[in-house]
Short mmCIF file of C-alpha atoms and ligand atoms in Angstrom, two decimals:
data_model
loop_
_atom_site.label_atom_id
_atom_site.label_comp_id
_atom_site.label_asym_id
_atom_site.label_seq_id
_atom_site.Cartn_x
_atom_site.Cartn_y
_atom_site.Cartn_z
CA MET A 19 8.56 43.28 -27.87
CA ARG A 20 11.76 42.73 -25.96
CA SER A 21 10.63 39.30 -24.86
CA LEU A 22 9.79 38.41 -28.46
CA ALA A 23 13.28 39.50 -29.53
CA PHE A 24 14.70 37.36 -26.74
CA VAL A 25 12.75 34.31 -27.88
CA VAL A 26 13.88 34.82 -31.48
CA ALA A 27 17.51 35.25 -30.40
CA PHE A 28 17.20 32.17 -28.22
CA LEU A 29 15.95 30.12 -31.16
CA LEU A 30 18.56 31.48 -33.55
CA VAL A 31 21.46 30.78 -31.23
CA GLY A 32 20.16 27.29 -30.75
CA VAL A 33 19.90 25.76 -27.33
CA SER A 34 20.62 22.13 -26.67
CA TYR A 35 19.58 20.31 -23.56
CA GLY A 36 19.38 23.47 -21.52
CA GLU A 37 23.01 24.45 -22.21
CA PRO A 38 23.29 27.66 -24.18
CA ARG A 39 25.85 27.31 -26.92
CA LYS A 40 28.96 29.30 -26.10
CA ASP A 41 29.85 32.37 -28.07
CA TYR A 42 33.58 32.29 -28.84
CA ALA A 43 33.74 35.57 -30.77
CA GLY A 44 36.58 37.47 -29.14
CA ALA A 45 37.28 34.68 -26.67
CA GLN A 46 40.94 34.27 -25.72
CA VAL A 47 43.19 31.68 -24.17
CA LEU A 48 45.39 33.26 -21.54
CA ARG A 49 48.53 31.59 -20.26
CA ALA A 50 49.38 32.28 -16.64
CA THR A 51 52.26 30.80 -14.68
CA PRO A 52 51.88 30.66 -10.91
CA GLU A 53 55.04 31.82 -9.19
CA ASN A 54 54.19 30.87 -5.64
CA GLU A 55 51.98 28.51 -3.65
CA SER A 56 49.30 31.09 -2.99
CA GLN A 57 48.88 31.89 -6.69
CA LEU A 58 48.74 28.18 -7.43
CA HIS A 59 46.17 27.70 -4.72
CA TYR A 60 44.07 30.50 -6.11
CA LEU A 61 44.14 29.06 -9.64
CA ARG A 62 43.07 25.67 -8.29
CA GLY A 63 40.15 27.33 -6.56
CA LEU A 64 39.24 29.10 -9.79
CA LEU A 65 39.36 25.82 -11.68
CA MET A 66 36.97 24.20 -9.24
CA LYS A 67 34.55 27.14 -9.43
CA ASN A 68 33.92 26.03 -12.96
CA VAL A 69 33.52 29.44 -14.49
CA TYR A 70 36.31 29.16 -17.05
CA ASP A 71 37.35 26.38 -19.39
CA PHE A 72 40.86 25.44 -18.24
CA TRP A 73 42.62 24.01 -21.30
CA THR A 74 45.44 22.95 -19.03
CA GLU A 75 45.21 22.68 -15.28
CA PRO A 76 47.27 24.18 -12.48
CA GLY A 77 49.87 21.60 -11.49
CA ALA A 78 52.72 23.24 -9.64
CA VAL A 79 54.56 26.50 -9.22
CA GLY A 80 56.29 27.34 -12.50
CA ARG A 81 53.96 25.23 -14.68
CA PRO A 82 51.89 27.33 -17.09
CA VAL A 83 48.11 27.16 -17.10
CA ASP A 84 45.98 27.90 -20.18
CA ILE A 85 42.57 29.39 -19.48
CA LEU A 86 39.85 30.07 -22.04
CA ALA A 87 37.62 33.05 -21.31
CA THR A 88 34.81 34.38 -23.45
CA ALA A 89 34.87 38.03 -24.51
CA PHE A 90 32.36 38.70 -21.77
CA GLN A 91 34.50 37.00 -19.10
CA LEU A 92 37.87 38.38 -20.19
CA PRO A 93 37.95 41.73 -18.36
CA VAL A 94 37.15 40.07 -15.04
CA LEU A 95 39.68 37.30 -15.53
CA LYS A 96 42.44 39.68 -16.57
CA LYS A 97 41.71 41.92 -13.60
CA THR A 98 41.67 38.96 -11.23
CA LEU A 99 45.01 37.64 -12.50
CA ALA A 100 46.57 41.09 -12.31
CA ARG A 101 45.30 41.56 -8.76
CA LEU A 102 47.03 38.34 -7.77
CA GLY A 103 50.25 39.55 -9.34
CA LEU A 104 50.03 36.68 -11.79
CA ASP A 105 51.79 37.39 -15.05
CA PHE A 106 49.84 36.26 -18.06
CA SER A 107 50.07 36.47 -21.79
CA VAL A 108 47.40 36.21 -24.45
CA HIS A 109 48.12 32.84 -25.96
CA ILE A 110 45.28 32.62 -28.48
CA GLY A 111 44.01 36.05 -29.43
CA ASN A 112 40.63 35.13 -30.85
CA VAL A 113 39.30 31.63 -30.34
CA GLY A 114 36.21 32.47 -32.40
CA ASP A 115 38.34 33.28 -35.45
CA LEU A 116 40.45 30.19 -34.93
CA LEU A 117 37.36 27.99 -34.76
CA LYS A 118 35.94 29.63 -37.87
CA GLU A 119 39.18 29.13 -39.82
CA SER A 120 39.42 25.51 -38.77
CA ARG A 121 35.78 24.89 -39.71
CA ILE A 122 36.36 26.36 -43.17
CA ALA A 123 39.53 24.29 -43.63
CA GLN A 124 37.69 21.16 -42.51
CA GLU A 125 34.79 21.80 -44.92
CA ARG A 126 37.19 22.45 -47.77
CA ALA A 127 39.12 19.26 -47.04
CA GLU A 128 35.90 17.25 -46.82
CA ALA A 129 34.79 18.63 -50.19
CA HIS A 130 38.09 17.63 -51.78
CA ARG A 131 38.35 14.22 -50.20
CA GLN A 132 39.66 11.68 -52.70
CA SER A 133 39.09 8.58 -50.64
CA SER A 134 36.93 7.63 -47.71
CA MET A 135 39.91 7.74 -45.33
CA ASP A 136 42.84 10.10 -45.30
CA TRP A 137 44.90 12.15 -42.85
CA ASN A 138 44.37 15.56 -44.44
CA SER A 139 41.32 16.32 -42.36
CA TYR A 140 39.59 15.03 -39.25
CA HIS A 141 37.07 12.23 -39.70
CA ARG A 142 33.68 11.56 -38.20
CA TYR A 143 32.98 8.52 -36.04
CA ASP A 144 31.06 6.54 -38.66
CA GLY A 145 33.75 7.15 -41.26
CA ILE A 146 36.46 5.85 -38.95
CA MET A 147 34.43 2.76 -38.04
CA ALA A 148 33.62 2.05 -41.72
CA TRP A 149 37.33 2.30 -42.55
CA LEU A 150 38.25 -0.17 -39.78
CA GLU A 151 35.57 -2.55 -41.11
CA SER A 152 37.03 -2.27 -44.60
CA LEU A 153 40.52 -3.14 -43.32
CA ALA A 154 39.17 -6.23 -41.60
CA THR A 155 37.42 -7.30 -44.81
CA GLU A 156 40.48 -6.66 -46.95
CA TYR A 157 43.09 -8.26 -44.68
CA PRO A 158 41.30 -11.04 -42.81
CA ASP A 159 44.57 -12.79 -41.90
CA LEU A 160 45.87 -9.70 -40.17
CA CYS A 161 42.92 -7.64 -38.91
CA SER A 162 39.58 -8.31 -37.32
CA ILE A 163 36.84 -6.17 -35.89
CA GLU A 164 34.18 -6.85 -33.33
CA ASP A 165 31.22 -4.97 -31.89
CA VAL A 166 31.94 -4.76 -28.18
CA GLY A 167 29.37 -2.34 -26.81
CA THR A 168 27.01 0.56 -27.33
CA SER A 169 27.53 4.15 -26.25
CA TYR A 170 25.05 6.14 -24.19
CA GLU A 171 23.44 7.58 -27.30
CA GLY A 172 23.44 4.23 -29.08
CA ARG A 173 26.59 4.23 -31.20
CA THR A 174 28.25 0.88 -31.73
CA MET A 175 31.70 0.62 -30.20
CA LYS A 176 34.19 -1.59 -31.96
CA LEU A 177 37.43 -3.31 -31.06
CA PHE A 178 39.96 -3.52 -33.88
CA ARG A 179 42.53 -6.29 -33.60
CA LEU A 180 45.76 -6.36 -35.51
CA GLY A 181 48.24 -9.22 -35.55
CA SER A 182 48.91 -12.44 -37.41
CA GLY A 183 49.99 -14.57 -34.46
CA PRO A 184 48.11 -16.47 -31.77
CA ASP A 185 45.99 -14.84 -29.05
CA THR A 186 48.67 -15.82 -26.55
CA ASN A 187 51.13 -13.33 -28.05
CA PRO A 188 51.96 -10.30 -25.90
CA GLY A 189 49.45 -7.54 -26.44
CA ILE A 190 49.35 -3.76 -26.59
CA PHE A 191 46.05 -2.01 -25.96
CA VAL A 192 45.64 1.39 -27.61
CA ASP A 193 42.80 3.85 -27.25
CA GLY A 194 42.04 7.38 -28.37
CA GLY A 195 39.33 9.97 -28.33
CA LEU A 196 38.48 9.67 -24.64
CA HIS A 197 38.22 13.46 -24.53
CA ALA A 198 35.97 14.62 -27.34
CA ARG A 199 37.76 17.80 -28.38
CA GLU A 200 41.20 16.21 -28.66
CA TRP A 201 40.71 15.40 -32.35
CA ILE A 202 44.37 14.74 -33.03
CA SER A 203 44.12 11.61 -30.88
CA PRO A 204 41.83 9.46 -33.10
CA ALA A 205 43.64 10.89 -36.13
CA VAL A 206 47.03 9.68 -34.87
CA VAL A 207 45.72 6.33 -33.66
CA THR A 208 44.24 5.64 -37.10
CA TYR A 209 47.47 6.86 -38.70
CA ILE A 210 49.40 4.24 -36.71
CA ILE A 211 46.98 1.48 -37.71
CA ASN A 212 47.30 2.51 -41.35
CA GLU A 213 51.09 2.44 -41.29
CA LEU A 214 51.18 -1.02 -39.77
CA VAL A 215 48.64 -2.41 -42.23
CA ARG A 216 50.00 -0.67 -45.33
CA ASP A 217 53.57 -1.76 -44.56
CA ARG A 218 52.53 -5.15 -43.19
CA VAL A 219 55.33 -6.87 -45.12
CA ILE A 220 57.98 -4.67 -43.53
CA TYR A 221 56.40 -5.18 -40.08
CA SER A 222 55.54 -8.85 -40.56
CA ASP A 223 57.86 -10.01 -37.79
CA LEU A 224 56.38 -7.58 -35.26
CA LEU A 225 52.82 -8.35 -36.35
CA SER A 226 53.42 -12.07 -35.96
CA LYS A 227 54.77 -11.62 -32.43
CA VAL A 228 52.64 -8.86 -30.90
CA ASN A 229 48.86 -8.34 -30.92
CA PHE A 230 47.41 -4.84 -31.06
CA TYR A 231 43.96 -4.13 -29.62
CA VAL A 232 42.79 -0.74 -30.76
CA MET A 233 39.79 1.49 -30.06
CA PRO A 234 40.46 4.86 -31.73
CA VAL A 235 37.38 6.71 -30.42
CA ILE A 236 36.22 5.58 -26.98
CA ASN A 237 33.90 8.54 -26.39
CA PRO A 238 31.88 8.41 -29.61
CA ASP A 239 28.97 10.58 -28.43
CA GLY A 240 31.22 13.36 -27.20
CA TYR A 241 33.36 13.14 -30.33
CA GLU A 242 30.34 13.52 -32.59
CA TYR A 243 28.96 16.33 -30.43
CA SER A 244 32.25 18.18 -30.91
CA PHE A 245 31.61 18.09 -34.68
CA THR A 246 27.92 18.91 -34.65
CA ASP A 247 27.38 21.27 -31.73
CA GLU A 248 30.29 22.27 -29.58
CA ARG A 249 33.83 21.96 -30.92
CA LEU A 250 35.33 22.30 -27.45
CA TRP A 251 33.24 19.60 -25.75
CA ARG A 252 35.35 17.31 -23.52
CA LYS A 253 33.10 14.89 -21.66
CA THR A 254 30.71 12.06 -22.49
CA ARG A 255 27.08 12.99 -23.23
CA SER A 256 25.22 11.15 -20.50
CA ASP A 257 22.41 12.76 -18.54
CA THR A 258 23.20 13.85 -15.03
CA ASP A 259 20.90 14.98 -12.28
CA SER A 260 22.14 18.50 -12.75
CA ALA A 261 19.51 21.12 -12.03
CA ARG A 262 21.26 23.35 -14.56
CA GLY A 263 20.91 20.73 -17.28
CA CYS A 264 24.64 20.03 -17.54
CA LYS A 265 25.50 16.81 -19.31
CA GLY A 266 28.41 14.44 -19.42
CA VAL A 267 31.18 13.00 -17.29
CA ASP A 268 34.94 13.33 -17.67
CA GLY A 269 35.78 9.79 -18.79
CA ASN A 270 39.30 10.21 -17.43
CA ARG A 271 38.05 10.76 -13.89
CA ASN A 272 35.61 7.86 -14.06
CA TRP A 273 37.82 4.77 -13.61
CA ALA A 274 37.62 2.78 -10.41
CA PHE A 275 41.05 3.27 -8.93
CA HIS A 276 41.28 5.84 -6.15
CA TRP A 277 38.19 7.36 -7.79
CA MET A 278 37.37 10.93 -6.76
CA GLU A 279 40.31 11.17 -4.39
CA VAL A 280 41.98 14.13 -6.03
CA GLY A 281 41.80 16.41 -9.09
CA ALA A 282 38.19 15.56 -9.88
CA SER A 283 34.88 17.27 -9.30
CA ASP A 284 31.50 16.16 -8.01
CA ASP A 285 29.80 19.00 -9.89
CA PRO A 286 28.04 17.74 -13.06
CA CYS A 287 28.67 21.13 -14.67
CA SER A 288 32.44 20.76 -14.28
CA ASN A 289 34.64 19.54 -17.11
CA LEU A 290 36.31 17.35 -14.48
CA TYR A 291 33.08 15.73 -13.25
CA ALA A 292 34.01 12.23 -12.10
CA GLY A 293 30.46 10.90 -12.44
CA PRO A 294 28.00 9.77 -9.77
CA GLU A 295 30.12 6.67 -9.20
CA ALA A 296 33.17 4.99 -10.68
CA PHE A 297 32.42 3.49 -14.10
CA SER A 298 29.10 5.28 -14.33
CA GLU A 299 29.88 5.78 -18.03
CA VAL A 300 29.00 2.90 -20.30
CA GLU A 301 31.81 3.78 -22.73
CA MET A 302 34.44 3.46 -20.01
CA ARG A 303 32.91 0.15 -18.90
CA VAL A 304 33.15 -1.14 -22.47
CA VAL A 305 36.85 -0.30 -22.67
CA ARG A 306 37.44 -1.67 -19.16
CA ASP A 307 35.91 -4.99 -20.16
CA GLN A 308 38.12 -5.28 -23.24
CA ILE A 309 41.24 -4.55 -21.21
CA LEU A 310 40.17 -7.16 -18.66
CA ARG A 311 39.46 -9.66 -21.42
CA PHE A 312 43.07 -9.57 -22.65
CA LYS A 313 44.79 -8.51 -19.47
CA ASP A 314 46.79 -11.70 -19.00
CA ASN A 315 48.70 -10.97 -22.19
CA LEU A 316 48.67 -7.18 -22.19
CA LYS A 317 52.10 -5.68 -21.61
CA ALA A 318 51.37 -2.10 -22.60
CA TYR A 319 48.44 0.28 -22.52
CA LEU A 320 48.66 3.51 -24.50
CA THR A 321 45.95 6.14 -24.27
CA PHE A 322 46.20 9.11 -26.64
CA HIS A 323 45.20 12.61 -25.55
CA SER A 324 46.21 16.17 -26.36
CA TYR A 325 47.75 18.64 -25.87
CA SER A 326 51.17 19.54 -24.32
CA GLN A 327 53.58 16.98 -25.83
CA LEU A 328 54.06 14.69 -22.88
CA LEU A 329 54.68 11.02 -22.30
CA LEU A 330 53.23 10.22 -18.90
CA TYR A 331 53.16 7.19 -16.71
CA PRO A 332 51.37 6.45 -13.40
CA TRP A 333 50.52 7.50 -10.92
CA GLY A 334 48.03 10.28 -11.41
CA TYR A 335 46.36 9.84 -8.03
CA THR A 336 49.47 10.28 -5.90
CA SER A 337 52.92 11.80 -6.13
CA ASP A 338 54.34 8.41 -5.14
CA LEU A 339 55.86 6.48 -7.99
CA PRO A 340 55.19 2.84 -8.89
CA GLU A 341 58.05 0.64 -7.74
CA ASP A 342 58.97 -0.19 -11.35
CA TRP A 343 58.88 3.45 -12.50
CA ARG A 344 62.45 3.27 -13.78
CA ASP A 345 61.40 0.66 -16.34
CA LEU A 346 58.53 2.86 -17.51
CA ASP A 347 60.68 5.96 -17.54
CA SER A 348 63.49 4.46 -19.55
CA LEU A 349 61.19 3.02 -22.25
CA ALA A 350 59.34 6.35 -22.45
CA GLN A 351 62.63 8.24 -22.81
CA ASP A 352 63.63 5.99 -25.69
CA ALA A 353 60.25 6.55 -27.32
CA ALA A 354 60.49 10.33 -26.84
CA ASP A 355 64.00 10.31 -28.37
CA ALA A 356 62.77 8.43 -31.44
CA LEU A 357 59.81 10.77 -31.74
CA PHE A 358 62.09 13.81 -31.48
CA ARG A 359 64.30 12.62 -34.31
CA VAL A 360 61.43 12.88 -36.83
CA HIS A 361 60.39 16.55 -36.62
CA HIS A 362 62.33 17.76 -33.58
CA LYS A 363 59.27 17.93 -31.35
CA HIS A 364 60.23 17.70 -27.74
CA TYR A 365 58.10 15.46 -25.51
CA LYS A 366 58.58 15.63 -21.77
CA VAL A 367 58.64 12.31 -19.93
CA GLY A 368 57.58 11.68 -16.35
CA SER A 369 54.86 10.57 -14.00
CA VAL A 370 51.48 12.29 -14.29
CA THR A 371 51.79 14.03 -10.96
CA HIS A 372 55.40 15.07 -11.42
CA VAL A 373 54.92 16.52 -14.89
CA LEU A 374 51.27 17.59 -14.86
CA TYR A 375 49.01 17.51 -11.83
CA GLU A 376 47.33 15.11 -9.45
CA ALA A 377 44.16 13.62 -10.90
CA ALA A 378 42.60 10.33 -9.86
CA GLY A 379 40.26 8.10 -11.86
CA GLY A 380 42.33 8.04 -15.06
CA SER A 381 42.44 5.04 -17.37
CA ASP A 382 46.24 4.87 -17.21
CA ASP A 383 46.24 4.42 -13.41
CA TRP A 384 43.49 1.80 -13.64
CA ALA A 385 45.27 -0.15 -16.39
CA LYS A 386 48.35 -0.47 -14.21
CA GLY A 387 46.82 -0.53 -10.74
CA VAL A 388 43.88 -2.85 -11.39
CA ALA A 389 44.45 -4.65 -14.71
CA GLY A 390 48.17 -5.05 -13.96
CA VAL A 391 49.43 -3.78 -17.33
CA LYS A 392 53.02 -2.87 -16.61
CA TYR A 393 53.76 -0.28 -19.29
CA SER A 394 50.82 2.09 -19.00
CA TYR A 395 51.16 5.50 -20.64
CA THR A 396 49.18 8.60 -21.47
CA LEU A 397 50.47 10.46 -24.50
CA GLU A 398 49.60 14.12 -24.74
CA LEU A 399 50.10 14.86 -28.42
CA ARG A 400 50.78 18.18 -30.23
CA ASP A 401 50.94 21.04 -29.72
CA LYS A 402 52.21 23.07 -26.78
CA GLY A 403 49.28 25.47 -26.82
CA HIS A 404 49.72 27.53 -29.97
CA TYR A 405 46.52 26.03 -31.35
CA GLY A 406 45.74 23.81 -28.39
CA PHE A 407 42.74 21.61 -29.14
CA VAL A 408 42.10 23.40 -32.44
CA LEU A 409 45.17 21.87 -34.05
CA PRO A 410 45.11 22.38 -37.85
CA ALA A 411 44.60 19.22 -39.86
CA THR A 412 47.89 19.94 -41.65
CA GLU A 413 49.56 18.75 -38.45
CA ILE A 414 47.93 15.30 -38.52
CA ILE A 415 50.51 13.72 -40.83
CA PRO A 416 53.62 15.12 -39.11
CA SER A 417 52.09 14.20 -35.73
CA GLY A 418 51.40 10.72 -37.06
CA GLU A 419 54.90 10.34 -38.45
CA GLU A 420 56.66 11.24 -35.23
CA THR A 421 54.25 9.43 -32.92
CA PHE A 422 54.57 6.30 -35.02
CA GLU A 423 58.31 6.22 -34.38
CA GLY A 424 57.75 6.55 -30.63
CA PHE A 425 55.06 3.90 -30.80
CA MET A 426 57.39 1.52 -32.62
CA VAL A 427 59.96 1.80 -29.84
CA VAL A 428 57.34 0.52 -27.40
CA ALA A 429 56.05 -2.14 -29.79
CA ASN A 430 59.52 -3.48 -30.61
CA PHE A 431 60.44 -3.46 -26.94
CA ILE A 432 57.40 -5.59 -26.10
CA ARG A 433 58.28 -7.99 -28.91
CA ASP A 434 61.91 -8.26 -27.85
CA HIS A 435 61.17 -8.76 -24.16
CA TYR A 436 57.96 -10.77 -24.10
CA SER A 437 57.61 -12.89 -27.25
O1 0X9 B 513 43.62 15.41 -17.26
C1 0X9 B 513 43.57 14.46 -18.04
O2 0X9 B 513 42.65 13.64 -18.06
C2 0X9 B 513 44.70 14.28 -19.06
N1 0X9 B 513 45.05 15.54 -19.65
S1 0X9 B 513 44.03 16.21 -20.74
O3 0X9 B 513 44.51 17.54 -21.05
N2 0X9 B 513 44.07 15.38 -22.09
O4 0X9 B 513 42.71 16.20 -20.21
C3 0X9 B 513 45.91 13.70 -18.35
C4 0X9 B 513 45.66 12.38 -17.71
C5 0X9 B 513 46.84 11.87 -16.98
N3 0X9 B 513 46.54 10.68 -16.20
C6 0X9 B 513 45.87 10.71 -15.01
N4 0X9 B 513 45.48 11.80 -14.47
N5 0X9 B 513 45.70 9.56 -14.43
ZN1 ZN B 514 42.51 14.31 -22.74
#
């Protein structure tokens, strides 16, 4: 009888590819700030044990770390942190409730959608691609779209090009959606495209002097999985040799520049799994090939993530700075200032290692270190952890508005210095 009940429960909960779906009822996000090296060291060890979902990673003494624990895990985690003398606060009181509320809001917004594309709710992969196609059809002198690859699960990956000038114009490569659960990223990238296209007359000078190469969702399988199965999925969806049936690779540990040297895991069940080899993930290879295709003209690479409100530049693999870091820092400061002026959101500027943590195999490091794109940045969008990855869709437009202003600082700078 008990085994029958187990089988029924198993079927009701739904099990995909050997990974039981997580139960977030009563789950919390705790924020702990290490105050000394030994606490930091302990948190790093905990991260690598891969028991908890670290929403932000331990970087340095004094830098807060957000850790998600299920209701079942919470007592142990709280006891462990207390034993270490690590102060923590409950940052999100019930992740299950938050996910439920956001699902209801998303369903409501989808039901009331007036047009195929808007920025009042988050959009699925096919919808975003169809919208890009429609722009290219409507504005053939300004936009074009091209199939450039196929994801692991067979989704077509597209490159959207924006600009009215020759191919030899300086270029800016923009991508989003590398990490599946960071939904604000594709939303903001599409917001930026929409602004530039809608106000193409106002931006005609820029568009005639700079080319934009945009891929708003570079991890399509993971992104879709985060809608259909597991909202908090981060990685790609490729099969691994994991005995426990764990799937997927962290795309931002998979690039071939100091791969696997630091801040990455060789455990396929880890959210920081770097893959069996550099560029094991077809999606990252597709983006790599597009960057290489235009690299002679690319002056900037912007990759959009969330959350924490940061504007980061290389390196992620070392605490050394690139020799031209002052150039990157000063442009980023100007962008952060412009962004701040819109809704008074503060973005911290600095190198990945100095502001965040050491992590090798990121696309930003590769773009600068291998492709030679000088101004390579990772943007960590809103918020600072109040909602974390479950950012309400009502924040898409304000995020878009402020990020657009920061983006324009970079775009105008490239025009003024390279065209
Ligand atoms: O850890 C990451 O991949 C990024 N943060 S996130 O919370 N979106 O996962 C930061 C990447 C910074 N760049 C490198 N580590 N190279
Ligand atoms: Zn990310």
